XYZ file of C-alpha atoms in Angstrom:
144
model
C 0.000 0.000 0.000
C 1.283 3.426 -0.861
C 0.461 6.062 1.723
C 2.007 9.534 1.819
C 0.901 11.232 5.058
C 2.364 14.587 4.020
C 0.329 14.571 0.809
C -2.772 13.447 2.713
C -2.305 16.362 5.149
C -1.880 18.872 2.301
C -4.943 17.509 0.518
C -7.062 17.577 3.680
C -6.141 21.224 4.336
C -7.464 22.055 0.859
C -10.583 19.911 1.345
C -11.696 21.133 4.783
C -14.350 23.828 4.791
C -17.332 25.155 6.683
C -19.392 22.420 5.004
C -17.193 19.698 6.559
C -17.205 21.241 10.064
C -19.219 24.108 11.493
C -16.139 25.055 13.551
C -13.903 25.565 10.487
C -12.158 28.930 10.149
C -9.438 30.102 7.787
C -7.133 30.564 10.783
C -7.925 27.093 12.200
C -9.108 24.879 9.328
C -8.700 21.655 11.360
C -11.162 22.821 14.048
C -13.936 20.294 14.538
C -12.712 18.102 11.676
C -11.451 15.102 13.673
C -14.449 12.767 13.335
C -15.071 13.328 9.651
C -11.349 13.275 8.834
C -10.671 10.063 10.758
C -13.629 8.430 8.997
C -12.422 9.513 5.562
C -8.821 8.443 6.163
C -10.108 5.079 7.399
C -12.193 4.677 4.230
C -9.377 5.615 1.886
C -6.380 4.020 3.555
C -7.709 1.413 5.996
C -6.040 0.933 9.348
C -7.763 1.521 12.653
C -9.843 4.279 14.181
C -8.575 5.560 17.526
C -9.798 8.076 20.060
C -8.531 9.932 23.089
C -10.926 11.479 25.627
C -10.392 15.234 26.004
C -12.235 17.751 28.209
C -14.310 18.972 25.237
C -15.133 15.414 24.090
C -13.498 12.488 22.341
C -10.816 13.241 19.743
C -10.619 10.834 16.770
C -7.647 9.936 14.576
C -6.097 6.941 12.809
C -3.479 4.226 13.074
C -2.143 2.984 9.744
C 0.472 0.237 9.509
C 1.030 0.495 13.262
C 1.659 4.252 13.302
C -0.599 6.989 14.727
C -1.734 9.723 12.324
C -3.633 12.674 13.727
C -4.301 14.942 10.777
C -6.327 17.390 12.898
C -3.957 17.848 15.862
C -3.204 21.398 14.688
C -6.628 22.510 15.946
C -5.354 22.332 19.538
C -3.162 24.854 21.342
C -1.600 22.186 23.582
C -0.110 18.765 22.752
C -2.470 15.827 23.215
C -1.712 13.093 25.764
C -2.840 10.249 23.502
C -4.302 7.082 25.001
C -5.081 5.443 21.629
C -8.369 3.743 22.487
C -9.482 1.506 19.641
C -12.935 2.527 18.421
C -15.248 1.935 15.482
C -16.971 3.844 12.705
C -20.290 4.012 14.575
C -18.603 5.838 17.457
C -16.822 8.304 15.152
C -20.012 8.859 13.134
C -21.702 10.289 16.249
C -19.711 13.485 15.689
C -20.012 13.812 11.906
C -22.976 13.881 9.575
C -23.155 11.788 6.427
C -23.373 15.060 4.489
C -20.103 16.289 6.021
C -18.405 13.014 5.117
C -19.780 13.128 1.575
C -18.560 16.706 1.132
C -15.124 15.975 2.578
C -14.743 12.868 0.418
C -15.694 14.789 -2.735
C -13.357 17.693 -1.931
C -10.492 15.366 -1.007
C -10.829 13.360 -4.202
C -11.116 16.553 -6.240
C -7.874 17.917 -4.749
C -6.061 14.581 -4.829
C -3.633 14.381 -7.734
C -4.102 10.681 -8.478
C -6.889 9.352 -10.655
C -9.619 6.763 -10.429
C -9.719 4.362 -13.385
C -12.381 4.924 -16.047
C -15.520 3.077 -15.040
C -15.084 3.807 -11.356
C -13.659 1.600 -8.647
C -16.393 -1.001 -8.112
C -14.942 -4.467 -7.918
C -11.320 -3.339 -7.592
C -9.237 -4.758 -4.735
C -9.154 -2.470 -1.710
C -12.475 -0.820 -2.495
C -15.315 -0.643 0.001
C -18.864 0.297 -0.752
C -20.624 2.901 1.335
C -24.109 2.439 2.744
C -25.416 4.653 -0.065
C -24.026 2.224 -2.634
C -21.255 4.478 -3.919
C -17.795 3.009 -3.896
C -14.554 4.543 -2.724
C -10.951 3.312 -2.688
C -9.280 2.179 0.530
C -5.729 2.514 -0.794
C -5.857 5.805 -2.634
C -2.462 7.112 -3.693
C -1.958 10.874 -3.813
C 1.487 11.481 -5.288
C 3.130 14.832 -4.647
């Protein structure tokens, strides 16, 4: 699997907006994006969903190939004391709407520099199908 966390971070920063989190601001684009971002990264790259309880509520992020990736850590003023509790999609979905996830997915794929083969991704290895029936890759490569 090819996974470039720096490219994922750059692409997420372009994809985040007020439609993916009501807390988004130009000065803090990662604000409120943890649930929807962790869900999207899990869809596109697999791995595990993790959370750490914080005073304002649970903070969600990912573990891919044994390494923690918190693409929204920049929203916080202080470093996080991670406890890496394994969680699931249903738990993360409590803090993100399906519309936010759909909008983030579309924006991420639009800004991603790799391509999806003609005819879509249905039936390709590493592709999951969403509850709505649309498919999305789990091993998306976004070259720099």
